[in-house]
């Protein structure tokens, strides 16, 4: 028979491994996004953005689609490469965290806390920005 303490540890390990899987999935998605950014190098990004807006059935004259199109028009190849490099760096951090959590390493919990603390101000700023009326 398995003791209650052992059962709790098994359930905790399962939960930590579920979180590790989620972090690894985030890393894979960011790597795919980074390669997507690299595939746009030497392309007319404004045309690509306009096509995405049309494909999404959005009105290009509205505020947010217009902001997206203007932002794409202002991107150059060096900025795309920088964004892709930052995406790969972020994905590496997610993979390190996922590895540590999967192996139930104590440092992984601290790594996750530090990573969340470093990105929380950006998340807060993006959520609290004023929206146009």
GROMACS .gro file of N, CA, C and O in nm:
model
  532
    1UNK      N    1   0.082  -0.118   0.000
    1UNK     CA    2   0.000   0.000   0.000
    1UNK      C    3   0.087   0.126   0.000
    1UNK      O    4   0.190   0.131   0.065
    2UNK      N    5   0.044   0.226  -0.073
    2UNK     CA    6   0.118   0.351  -0.082
    2UNK      C    7   0.071   0.444   0.030
    2UNK      O    8  -0.048   0.463   0.050
    3UNK      N    9   0.168   0.503   0.100
    3UNK     CA   10   0.132   0.593   0.210
    3UNK      C   11   0.075   0.724   0.155
    3UNK      O   12   0.092   0.758   0.038
    4UNK      N   13   0.010   0.795   0.241
    4UNK     CA   14  -0.051   0.923   0.203
    4UNK      C   15   0.056   1.024   0.160
    4UNK      O   16   0.037   1.099   0.065
    5UNK      N   17   0.170   1.023   0.228
    5UNK     CA   18   0.279   1.113   0.194
    5UNK      C   19   0.333   1.082   0.055
    5UNK      O   20   0.357   1.172  -0.026
    6UNK      N   21   0.352   0.955   0.025
    6UNK     CA   22   0.401   0.915  -0.107
    6UNK      C   23   0.301   0.952  -0.216
    6UNK      O   24   0.338   0.998  -0.324
    7UNK      N   25   0.172   0.934  -0.188
    7UNK     CA   26   0.068   0.968  -0.285
    7UNK      C   27   0.068   1.119  -0.312
    7UNK      O   28   0.054   1.163  -0.427
    8UNK      N   29   0.087   1.198  -0.208
    8UNK     CA   30   0.093   1.343  -0.224
    8UNK      C   31   0.212   1.383  -0.309
    8UNK      O   32   0.201   1.470  -0.396
    9UNK      N   33   0.327   1.320  -0.285
    9UNK     CA   34   0.446   1.351  -0.364
    9UNK      C   35   0.428   1.312  -0.510
    9UNK      O   36   0.472   1.384  -0.600
   10UNK      N   37   0.362   1.201  -0.535
   10UNK     CA   38   0.337   1.159  -0.673
   10UNK      C   39   0.245   1.258  -0.742
   10UNK      O   40   0.269   1.299  -0.856
   11UNK      N   41   0.140   1.300  -0.674
   11UNK     CA   42   0.048   1.398  -0.732
   11UNK      C   43   0.116   1.532  -0.755
   11UNK      O   44   0.090   1.598  -0.856
   12UNK      N   45   0.204   1.573  -0.664
   12UNK     CA   46   0.275   1.698  -0.681
   12UNK      C   47   0.369   1.689  -0.801
   12UNK      O   48   0.378   1.782  -0.881
   13UNK      N   49   0.437   1.575  -0.815
   13UNK     CA   50   0.527   1.557  -0.929
   13UNK      C   51   0.449   1.560  -1.060
   13UNK      O   52   0.495   1.617  -1.159
   14UNK      N   53   0.330   1.504  -1.061
   14UNK     CA   54   0.246   1.509  -1.181
   14UNK      C   55   0.208   1.652  -1.215
   14UNK      O   56   0.209   1.692  -1.331
   15UNK      N   57   0.173   1.729  -1.114
   15UNK     CA   58   0.137   1.869  -1.136
   15UNK      C   59   0.255   1.949  -1.189
   15UNK      O   60   0.240   2.029  -1.281
   16UNK      N   61   0.372   1.927  -1.130
   16UNK     CA   62   0.492   1.998  -1.174
   16UNK      C   63   0.526   1.958  -1.318
   16UNK      O   64   0.565   2.043  -1.399
   17UNK      N   65   0.509   1.832  -1.350
   17UNK     CA   66   0.536   1.788  -1.488
   17UNK      C   67   0.435   1.846  -1.586
   17UNK      O   68   0.469   1.874  -1.701
   18UNK      N   69   0.313   1.866  -1.542
   18UNK     CA   70   0.213   1.931  -1.629
   18UNK      C   71   0.255   2.075  -1.657
   18UNK      O   72   0.246   2.122  -1.772
   19UNK      N   73   0.303   2.144  -1.554
   19UNK     CA   74   0.351   2.281  -1.574
   19UNK      C   75   0.474   2.281  -1.665
   19UNK      O   76   0.488   2.366  -1.752
   20UNK      N   77   0.562   2.183  -1.646
   20UNK     CA   78   0.681   2.174  -1.731
   20UNK      C   79   0.641   2.152  -1.877
   20UNK      O   80   0.701   2.212  -1.967
   21UNK      N   81   0.541   2.070  -1.900
   21UNK     CA   82   0.494   2.047  -2.036
   21UNK      C   83   0.438   2.174  -2.097
   21UNK      O   84   0.462   2.204  -2.215
   22UNK      N   85   0.365   2.250  -2.017
   22UNK     CA   86   0.310   2.376  -2.065
   22UNK      C   87   0.421   2.474  -2.100
   22UNK      O   88   0.415   2.542  -2.203
   23UNK      N   89   0.523   2.481  -2.016
   23UNK     CA   90   0.636   2.571  -2.043
   23UNK      C   91   0.711   2.528  -2.170
   23UNK      O   92   0.751   2.612  -2.250
   24UNK      N   93   0.728   2.399  -2.188
   24UNK     CA   94   0.793   2.350  -2.310
   24UNK      C   95   0.709   2.384  -2.433
   24UNK      O   96   0.763   2.423  -2.538
   25UNK      N   97   0.577   2.371  -2.422
   25UNK     CA   98   0.489   2.405  -2.532
   25UNK      C   99   0.499   2.553  -2.566
   25UNK      O  100   0.503   2.591  -2.683
   26UNK      N  101   0.505   2.637  -2.463
   26UNK     CA  102   0.524   2.781  -2.486
   26UNK      C  103   0.654   2.805  -2.562
   26UNK      O  104   0.660   2.887  -2.654
   27UNK      N  105   0.760   2.735  -2.521
   27UNK     CA  106   0.888   2.751  -2.589
   27UNK      C  107   0.881   2.711  -2.734
   27UNK      O  108   0.934   2.780  -2.822
   28UNK      N  109   0.813   2.601  -2.763
   28UNK     CA  110   0.798   2.556  -2.903
   28UNK      C  111   0.721   2.659  -2.984
   28UNK      O  112   0.759   2.692  -3.098
   29UNK      N  113   0.613   2.712  -2.928
   29UNK     CA  114   0.534   2.813  -2.999
   29UNK      C  115   0.616   2.938  -3.028
   29UNK      O  116   0.605   2.997  -3.137
   30UNK      N  117   0.699   2.979  -2.933
   30UNK     CA  118   0.781   3.098  -2.953
   30UNK      C  119   0.890   3.071  -3.058
   30UNK      O  120   0.922   3.159  -3.138
   31UNK      N  121   0.945   2.951  -3.061
   31UNK     CA  122   1.043   2.917  -3.164
   31UNK      C  123   0.977   2.922  -3.303
   31UNK      O  124   1.034   2.977  -3.397
   32UNK      N  125   0.856   2.869  -3.313
   32UNK     CA  126   0.783   2.874  -3.440
   32UNK      C  127   0.759   3.019  -3.481
   32UNK      O  128   0.777   3.057  -3.598
   33UNK      N  129   0.721   3.103  -3.383
   33UNK     CA  130   0.700   3.245  -3.412
   33UNK      C  131   0.830   3.312  -3.455
   33UNK      O  132   0.830   3.395  -3.547
   34UNK      N  133   0.940   3.275  -3.392
   34UNK     CA  134   1.070   3.331  -3.431
   34UNK      C  135   1.108   3.295  -3.573
   34UNK      O  136   1.156   3.379  -3.650
   35UNK      N  137   1.084   3.169  -3.611
   35UNK     CA  138   1.111   3.130  -3.750
   35UNK      C  139   1.016   3.201  -3.845
   35UNK      O  140   1.053   3.236  -3.958
   36UNK      N  141   0.893   3.223  -3.800
   36UNK     CA  142   0.799   3.300  -3.881
   36UNK      C  143   0.848   3.441  -3.905
   36UNK      O  144   0.837   3.494  -4.016
   37UNK      N  145   0.905   3.503  -3.802
   37UNK     CA  146   0.961   3.638  -3.819
   37UNK      C  147   1.079   3.635  -3.916
   37UNK      O  148   1.091   3.724  -4.001
   38UNK      N  149   1.164   3.534  -3.903
   38UNK     CA  150   1.278   3.525  -3.994
   38UNK      C  151   1.234   3.502  -4.139
   38UNK      O  152   1.300   3.546  -4.232
   39UNK      N  153   1.121   3.433  -4.157
   39UNK     CA  154   1.073   3.410  -4.293
   39UNK      C  155   1.022   3.538  -4.358
   39UNK      O  156   1.006   3.543  -4.480
   40UNK      N  157   0.996   3.640  -4.278
   40UNK     CA  158   0.946   3.767  -4.333
   40UNK      C  159   1.058   3.864  -4.372
   40UNK      O  160   1.030   3.971  -4.426
   41UNK      N  161   1.183   3.827  -4.342
   41UNK     CA  162   1.295   3.912  -4.382
   41UNK      C  163   1.297   3.922  -4.534
   41UNK      O  164   1.274   3.824  -4.605
   42UNK      N  165   1.320   4.042  -4.585
   42UNK     CA  166   1.325   4.074  -4.728
   42UNK      C  167   1.187   4.066  -4.793
   42UNK      O  168   1.177   4.041  -4.913
   43UNK      N  169   1.081   4.086  -4.715
   43UNK     CA  170   0.947   4.092  -4.770
   43UNK      C  171   0.886   4.228  -4.737
   43UNK      O  172   0.928   4.295  -4.643
   44UNK      N  173   0.785   4.267  -4.814
   44UNK     CA  174   0.712   4.391  -4.786
   44UNK      C  175   0.613   4.363  -4.674
   44UNK      O  176   0.508   4.304  -4.696
   45UNK      N  177   0.647   4.405  -4.554
   45UNK     CA  178   0.566   4.371  -4.437
   45UNK      C  179   0.432   4.443  -4.435
   45UNK      O  180   0.335   4.390  -4.380
   46UNK      N  181   0.426   4.560  -4.494
   46UNK     CA  182   0.299   4.630  -4.497
   46UNK      C  183   0.198   4.551  -4.580
   46UNK      O  184   0.082   4.534  -4.540
   47UNK      N  185   0.241   4.496  -4.692
   47UNK     CA  186   0.153   4.415  -4.775
   47UNK      C  187   0.111   4.288  -4.701
   47UNK      O  188  -0.006   4.247  -4.708
   48UNK      N  189   0.205   4.227  -4.632
   48UNK     CA  190   0.174   4.107  -4.554
   48UNK      C  191   0.072   4.140  -4.446
   48UNK      O  192  -0.026   4.066  -4.426
   49UNK      N  193   0.091   4.252  -4.376
   49UNK     CA  194  -0.002   4.292  -4.270
   49UNK      C  195  -0.141   4.321  -4.328
   49UNK      O  196  -0.243   4.282  -4.269
   50UNK      N  197  -0.146   4.388  -4.441
   50UNK     CA  198  -0.275   4.417  -4.504
   50UNK      C  199  -0.345   4.287  -4.545
   50UNK      O  200  -0.466   4.274  -4.529
   51UNK      N  201  -0.269   4.190  -4.592
   51UNK     CA  202  -0.328   4.061  -4.628
   51UNK      C  203  -0.383   3.989  -4.506
   51UNK      O  204  -0.490   3.929  -4.512
   52UNK      N  205  -0.309   3.994  -4.395
   52UNK     CA  206  -0.356   3.931  -4.271
   52UNK      C  207  -0.483   3.998  -4.219
   52UNK      O  208  -0.574   3.930  -4.172
   53UNK      N  209  -0.490   4.129  -4.231
   53UNK     CA  210  -0.611   4.201  -4.187
   53UNK      C  211  -0.730   4.161  -4.272
   53UNK      O  212  -0.839   4.133  -4.221
   54UNK      N  213  -0.708   4.155  -4.404
   54UNK     CA  214  -0.818   4.113  -4.493
   54UNK      C  215  -0.857   3.968  -4.468
   54UNK      O  216  -0.975   3.934  -4.466
   55UNK      N  217  -0.759   3.881  -4.447
   55UNK     CA  218  -0.786   3.741  -4.421
   55UNK      C  219  -0.865   3.722  -4.291
   55UNK      O  220  -0.948   3.632  -4.281
   56UNK      N  221  -0.842   3.809  -4.194
   56UNK     CA  222  -0.913   3.803  -4.066
   56UNK      C  223  -1.050   3.871  -4.071
   56UNK      O  224  -1.118   3.879  -3.970
   57UNK      N  225  -1.086   3.923  -4.188
   57UNK     CA  226  -1.214   3.993  -4.207
   57UNK      C  227  -1.227   4.113  -4.114
   57UNK      O  228  -1.334   4.140  -4.060
   58UNK      N  229  -1.116   4.184  -4.096
   58UNK     CA  230  -1.117   4.307  -4.017
   58UNK      C  231  -1.123   4.427  -4.110
   58UNK      O  232  -1.077   4.421  -4.224
   59UNK      N  233  -1.176   4.534  -4.061
   59UNK     CA  234  -1.184   4.658  -4.138
   59UNK      C  235  -1.051   4.731  -4.124
   59UNK      O  236  -1.016   4.776  -4.015
   60UNK      N  237  -0.975   4.746  -4.233
   60UNK     CA  238  -0.843   4.810  -4.224
   60UNK      C  239  -0.851   4.957  -4.184
   60UNK      O  240  -0.751   5.016  -4.143
   61UNK      N  241  -0.968   5.017  -4.192
   61UNK     CA  242  -0.983   5.157  -4.154
   61UNK      C  243  -1.002   5.175  -4.004
   61UNK      O  244  -0.990   5.286  -3.953
   62UNK      N  245  -1.031   5.067  -3.932
   62UNK     CA  246  -1.050   5.076  -3.788
   62UNK      C  247  -0.914   5.097  -3.718
   62UNK      O  248  -0.808   5.077  -3.777
   63UNK      N  249  -0.919   5.133  -3.591
   63UNK     CA  250  -0.798   5.174  -3.521
   63UNK      C  251  -0.694   5.063  -3.509
   63UNK      O  252  -0.579   5.080  -3.549
   64UNK      N  253  -0.732   4.949  -3.450
   64UNK     CA  254  -0.633   4.845  -3.422
   64UNK      C  255  -0.574   4.781  -3.548
   64UNK      O  256  -0.453   4.760  -3.555
   65UNK      N  257  -0.655   4.750  -3.650
   65UNK     CA  258  -0.593   4.701  -3.773
   65UNK      C  259  -0.499   4.805  -3.836
   65UNK      O  260  -0.393   4.769  -3.889
   66UNK      N  261  -0.535   4.932  -3.824
   66UNK     CA  262  -0.450   5.038  -3.879
   66UNK      C  263  -0.318   5.047  -3.801
   66UNK      O  264  -0.212   5.064  -3.861
   67UNK      N  265  -0.325   5.032  -3.670
   67UNK     CA  266  -0.203   5.033  -3.587
   67UNK      C  267  -0.113   4.916  -3.627
   67UNK      O  268   0.009   4.930  -3.640
   68UNK      N  269  -0.173   4.799  -3.648
   68UNK     CA  270  -0.098   4.679  -3.688
   68UNK      C  271  -0.029   4.701  -3.823
   68UNK      O  272   0.089   4.670  -3.839
   69UNK      N  273  -0.101   4.757  -3.918
   69UNK     CA  274  -0.045   4.781  -4.051
   69UNK      C  275   0.068   4.883  -4.044
   69UNK      O  276   0.174   4.866  -4.107
   70UNK      N  277   0.048   4.990  -3.967
   70UNK     CA  278   0.153   5.092  -3.954
   70UNK      C  279   0.277   5.036  -3.883
   70UNK      O  280   0.390   5.069  -3.920
   71UNK      N  281   0.255   4.954  -3.781
   71UNK     CA  282   0.369   4.894  -3.712
   71UNK      C  283   0.448   4.803  -3.806
   71UNK      O  284   0.571   4.801  -3.804
   72UNK      N  285   0.377   4.727  -3.887
   72UNK     CA  286   0.444   4.639  -3.984
   72UNK      C  287   0.521   4.721  -4.087
   72UNK      O  288   0.630   4.682  -4.130
   73UNK      N  289   0.465   4.835  -4.127
   73UNK     CA  290   0.532   4.919  -4.225
   73UNK      C  291   0.661   4.978  -4.169
   73UNK      O  292   0.755   5.005  -4.245
   74UNK      N  293   0.667   4.997  -4.038
   74UNK     CA  294   0.786   5.057  -3.976
   74UNK      C  295   0.893   4.955  -3.940
   74UNK      O  296   1.000   4.993  -3.894
   75UNK      N  297   0.865   4.826  -3.957
   75UNK     CA  298   0.965   4.723  -3.927
   75UNK      C  299   1.063   4.709  -4.044
   75UNK      O  300   1.023   4.711  -4.160
   76UNK      N  301   1.190   4.695  -4.011
   76UNK     CA  302   1.289   4.666  -4.114
   76UNK      C  303   1.352   4.529  -4.085
   76UNK      O  304   1.321   4.465  -3.984
   77UNK      N  305   1.439   4.486  -4.173
   77UNK     CA  306   1.498   4.353  -4.159
   77UNK      C  307   1.579   4.337  -4.030
   77UNK      O  308   1.576   4.231  -3.966
   78UNK      N  309   1.652   4.441  -3.990
   78UNK     CA  310   1.732   4.428  -3.868
   78UNK      C  311   1.642   4.417  -3.745
   78UNK      O  312   1.674   4.343  -3.651
   79UNK      N  313   1.530   4.488  -3.744
   79UNK     CA  314   1.437   4.475  -3.630
   79UNK      C  315   1.372   4.337  -3.628
   79UNK      O  316   1.349   4.280  -3.522
   80UNK      N  317   1.341   4.284  -3.746
   80UNK     CA  318   1.285   4.148  -3.751
   80UNK      C  319   1.384   4.047  -3.696
   80UNK      O  320   1.347   3.957  -3.620
   81UNK      N  321   1.509   4.061  -3.734
   81UNK     CA  322   1.612   3.970  -3.683
   81UNK      C  323   1.628   3.985  -3.531
   81UNK      O  324   1.645   3.885  -3.460
   82UNK      N  325   1.622   4.108  -3.482
   82UNK     CA  326   1.632   4.131  -3.338
   82UNK      C  327   1.513   4.067  -3.266
   82UNK      O  328   1.531   4.000  -3.164
   83UNK      N  329   1.393   4.086  -3.318
   83UNK     CA  330   1.274   4.025  -3.257
   83UNK      C  331   1.284   3.872  -3.258
   83UNK      O  332   1.247   3.806  -3.161
   84UNK      N  333   1.334   3.816  -3.368
   84UNK     CA  334   1.351   3.671  -3.376
   84UNK      C  335   1.455   3.623  -3.275
   84UNK      O  336   1.435   3.522  -3.208
   85UNK      N  337   1.564   3.697  -3.261
   85UNK     CA  338   1.667   3.659  -3.163
   85UNK      C  339   1.611   3.665  -3.021
   85UNK      O  340   1.637   3.575  -2.939
   86UNK      N  341   1.533   3.768  -2.992
   86UNK     CA  342   1.471   3.778  -2.859
   86UNK      C  343   1.371   3.664  -2.837
   86UNK      O  344   1.360   3.611  -2.726
   87UNK      N  345   1.300   3.626  -2.943
   87UNK     CA  346   1.206   3.514  -2.932
   87UNK      C  347   1.282   3.385  -2.901
   87UNK      O  348   1.240   3.306  -2.815
   88UNK      N  349   1.394   3.364  -2.967
   88UNK     CA  350   1.473   3.243  -2.941
   88UNK      C  351   1.532   3.245  -2.800
   88UNK      O  352   1.537   3.141  -2.733
   89UNK      N  353   1.574   3.361  -2.753
   89UNK     CA  354   1.626   3.373  -2.617
   89UNK      C  355   1.517   3.342  -2.515
   89UNK      O  356   1.539   3.268  -2.418
   90UNK      N  357   1.398   3.396  -2.538
   90UNK     CA  358   1.284   3.369  -2.450
   90UNK      C  359   1.250   3.220  -2.452
   90UNK      O  360   1.222   3.160  -2.347
   91UNK      N  361   1.252   3.159  -2.570
   91UNK     CA  362   1.222   3.017  -2.580
   91UNK      C  363   1.327   2.933  -2.506
   91UNK      O  364   1.291   2.835  -2.440
   92UNK      N  365   1.453   2.972  -2.514
   92UNK     CA  366   1.557   2.900  -2.440
   92UNK      C  367   1.529   2.904  -2.290
   92UNK      O  368   1.545   2.804  -2.220
   93UNK      N  369   1.488   3.021  -2.242
   93UNK     CA  370   1.456   3.033  -2.099
   93UNK      C  371   1.338   2.941  -2.064
   93UNK      O  372   1.338   2.876  -1.958
   94UNK      N  373   1.239   2.933  -2.151
   94UNK     CA  374   1.124   2.845  -2.126
   94UNK      C  375   1.169   2.699  -2.125
   94UNK      O  376   1.121   2.619  -2.045
   95UNK      N  377   1.258   2.662  -2.216
   95UNK     CA  378   1.306   2.523  -2.221
   95UNK      C  379   1.388   2.488  -2.096
   95UNK      O  380   1.378   2.377  -2.044
   96UNK      N  381   1.471   2.582  -2.049
   96UNK     CA  382   1.548   2.559  -1.927
   96UNK      C  383   1.454   2.538  -1.809
   96UNK      O  384   1.470   2.446  -1.729
   97UNK      N  385   1.352   2.624  -1.801
   97UNK     CA  386   1.254   2.610  -1.694
   97UNK      C  387   1.180   2.477  -1.703
   97UNK      O  388   1.161   2.408  -1.602
   98UNK      N  389   1.140   2.440  -1.823
   98UNK     CA  390   1.067   2.314  -1.842
   98UNK      C  391   1.154   2.195  -1.802
   98UNK      O  392   1.107   2.102  -1.735
   99UNK      N  393   1.282   2.197  -1.840
   99UNK     CA  394   1.373   2.089  -1.804
   99UNK      C  395   1.384   2.077  -1.652
   99UNK      O  396   1.374   1.967  -1.596
  100UNK      N  397   1.407   2.191  -1.587
  100UNK     CA  398   1.423   2.188  -1.443
  100UNK      C  399   1.298   2.143  -1.370
  100UNK      O  400   1.305   2.067  -1.273
  101UNK      N  401   1.182   2.187  -1.418
  101UNK     CA  402   1.057   2.145  -1.355
  101UNK      C  403   1.030   1.998  -1.380
  101UNK      O  404   0.984   1.926  -1.290
  102UNK      N  405   1.058   1.951  -1.500
  102UNK     CA  406   1.035   1.809  -1.531
  102UNK      C  407   1.120   1.720  -1.442
  102UNK      O  408   1.077   1.615  -1.397
  103UNK      N  409   1.244   1.765  -1.418
  103UNK     CA  410   1.336   1.688  -1.333
  103UNK      C  411   1.316   1.718  -1.185
  103UNK      O  412   1.392   1.668  -1.101
  104UNK      N  413   1.219   1.802  -1.153
  104UNK     CA  414   1.185   1.842  -1.016
  104UNK      C  415   1.309   1.894  -0.943
  104UNK      O  416   1.343   1.850  -0.834
  105UNK      N  417   1.375   1.989  -1.007
  105UNK     CA  418   1.493   2.053  -0.949
  105UNK      C  419   1.448   2.175  -0.869
  105UNK      O  420   1.361   2.251  -0.912
  106UNK      N  421   1.511   2.197  -0.757
  106UNK     CA  422   1.474   2.311  -0.671
  106UNK      C  423   1.503   2.444  -0.741
  106UNK      O  424   1.426   2.539  -0.726
  107UNK      N  425   1.612   2.451  -0.817
  107UNK     CA  426   1.646   2.576  -0.883
  107UNK      C  427   1.543   2.615  -0.987
  107UNK      O  428   1.528   2.734  -1.018
  108UNK      N  429   1.469   2.519  -1.039
  108UNK     CA  430   1.371   2.550  -1.144
  108UNK      C  431   1.257   2.636  -1.089
  108UNK      O  432   1.206   2.723  -1.160
  109UNK      N  433   1.219   2.613  -0.966
  109UNK     CA  434   1.114   2.696  -0.906
  109UNK      C  435   1.162   2.839  -0.892
  109UNK      O  436   1.087   2.934  -0.922
  110UNK      N  437   1.285   2.858  -0.850
  110UNK     CA  438   1.341   2.993  -0.838
  110UNK      C  439   1.358   3.056  -0.976
  110UNK      O  440   1.336   3.177  -0.993
  111UNK      N  441   1.397   2.976  -1.072
  111UNK     CA  442   1.410   3.026  -1.209
  111UNK      C  443   1.275   3.073  -1.262
  111UNK      O  444   1.264   3.179  -1.324
  112UNK      N  445   1.171   2.996  -1.235
  112UNK     CA  446   1.036   3.033  -1.279
  112UNK      C  447   0.990   3.162  -1.211
  112UNK      O  448   0.930   3.250  -1.276
  113UNK      N  449   1.017   3.175  -1.082
  113UNK     CA  450   0.980   3.296  -1.010
  113UNK      C  451   1.054   3.417  -1.066
  113UNK      O  452   0.995   3.523  -1.090
  114UNK      N  453   1.184   3.402  -1.090
  114UNK     CA  454   1.263   3.513  -1.143
  114UNK      C  455   1.217   3.551  -1.283
  114UNK      O  456   1.208   3.670  -1.317
  115UNK      N  457   1.186   3.452  -1.364
  115UNK     CA  458   1.141   3.481  -1.500
  115UNK      C  459   1.006   3.552  -1.499
  115UNK      O  460   0.984   3.647  -1.573
  116UNK      N  461   0.916   3.507  -1.416
  116UNK     CA  462   0.785   3.571  -1.406
  116UNK      C  463   0.799   3.713  -1.353
  116UNK      O  464   0.733   3.805  -1.401
  117UNK      N  465   0.886   3.732  -1.254
  117UNK     CA  466   0.907   3.866  -1.199
  117UNK      C  467   0.967   3.960  -1.302
  117UNK      O  468   0.936   4.080  -1.303
  118UNK      N  469   1.050   3.908  -1.390
  118UNK     CA  470   1.113   3.995  -1.491
  118UNK      C  471   1.016   4.032  -1.602
  118UNK      O  472   1.033   4.136  -1.665
  119UNK      N  473   0.915   3.951  -1.628
  119UNK     CA  474   0.821   3.983  -1.736
  119UNK      C  475   0.691   4.044  -1.685
  119UNK      O  476   0.615   4.098  -1.765
  120UNK      N  477   0.665   4.039  -1.555
  120UNK     CA  478   0.540   4.093  -1.501
  120UNK      C  479   0.523   4.242  -1.526
  120UNK      O  480   0.413   4.286  -1.559
  121UNK      N  481   0.628   4.325  -1.510
  121UNK     CA  482   0.607   4.467  -1.540
  121UNK      C  483   0.563   4.492  -1.684
  121UNK      O  484   0.478   4.577  -1.710
  122UNK      N  485   0.616   4.414  -1.778
  122UNK     CA  486   0.575   4.430  -1.917
  122UNK      C  487   0.430   4.390  -1.937
  122UNK      O  488   0.355   4.456  -2.010
  123UNK      N  489   0.389   4.283  -1.872
  123UNK     CA  490   0.251   4.239  -1.880
  123UNK      C  491   0.159   4.343  -1.819
  123UNK      O  492   0.052   4.374  -1.874
  124UNK      N  493   0.198   4.400  -1.706
  124UNK     CA  494   0.116   4.502  -1.640
  124UNK      C  495   0.102   4.624  -1.729
  124UNK      O  496  -0.007   4.679  -1.745
  125UNK      N  497   0.213   4.669  -1.787
  125UNK     CA  498   0.209   4.788  -1.873
  125UNK      C  499   0.124   4.766  -1.995
  125UNK      O  500   0.051   4.855  -2.039
  126UNK      N  501   0.131   4.646  -2.053
  126UNK     CA  502   0.051   4.620  -2.173
  126UNK      C  503  -0.098   4.613  -2.141
  126UNK      O  504  -0.181   4.649  -2.224
  127UNK      N  505  -0.133   4.571  -2.021
  127UNK     CA  506  -0.274   4.564  -1.981
  127UNK      C  507  -0.329   4.696  -1.934
  127UNK      O  508  -0.449   4.722  -1.944
  128UNK      N  509  -0.244   4.783  -1.880
  128UNK     CA  510  -0.293   4.906  -1.820
  128UNK      C  511  -0.282   5.026  -1.912
  128UNK      O  512  -0.312   5.137  -1.872
  129UNK      N  513  -0.236   5.007  -2.035
  129UNK     CA  514  -0.223   5.122  -2.125
  129UNK      C  515  -0.362   5.175  -2.158
  129UNK      O  516  -0.460   5.104  -2.164
  130UNK      N  517  -0.368   5.307  -2.179
  130UNK     CA  518  -0.496   5.369  -2.210
  130UNK      C  519  -0.538   5.332  -2.351
  130UNK      O  520  -0.457   5.322  -2.441
  131UNK      N  521  -0.666   5.315  -2.367
  131UNK     CA  522  -0.719   5.277  -2.497
  131UNK      C  523  -0.790   5.395  -2.558
  131UNK      O  524  -0.857   5.472  -2.489
  132UNK      N  525  -0.778   5.412  -2.690
  132UNK     CA  526  -0.844   5.525  -2.754
  132UNK      C  527  -0.996   5.509  -2.753
  132UNK      O  528  -1.047   5.397  -2.752
  133UNK      N  529  -1.063   5.618  -2.749
  133UNK     CA  530  -1.210   5.611  -2.749
  133UNK      C  531  -1.268   5.621  -2.887
  133UNK      O  532  -1.205   5.645  -2.982
   0.00000   0.00000   0.00000
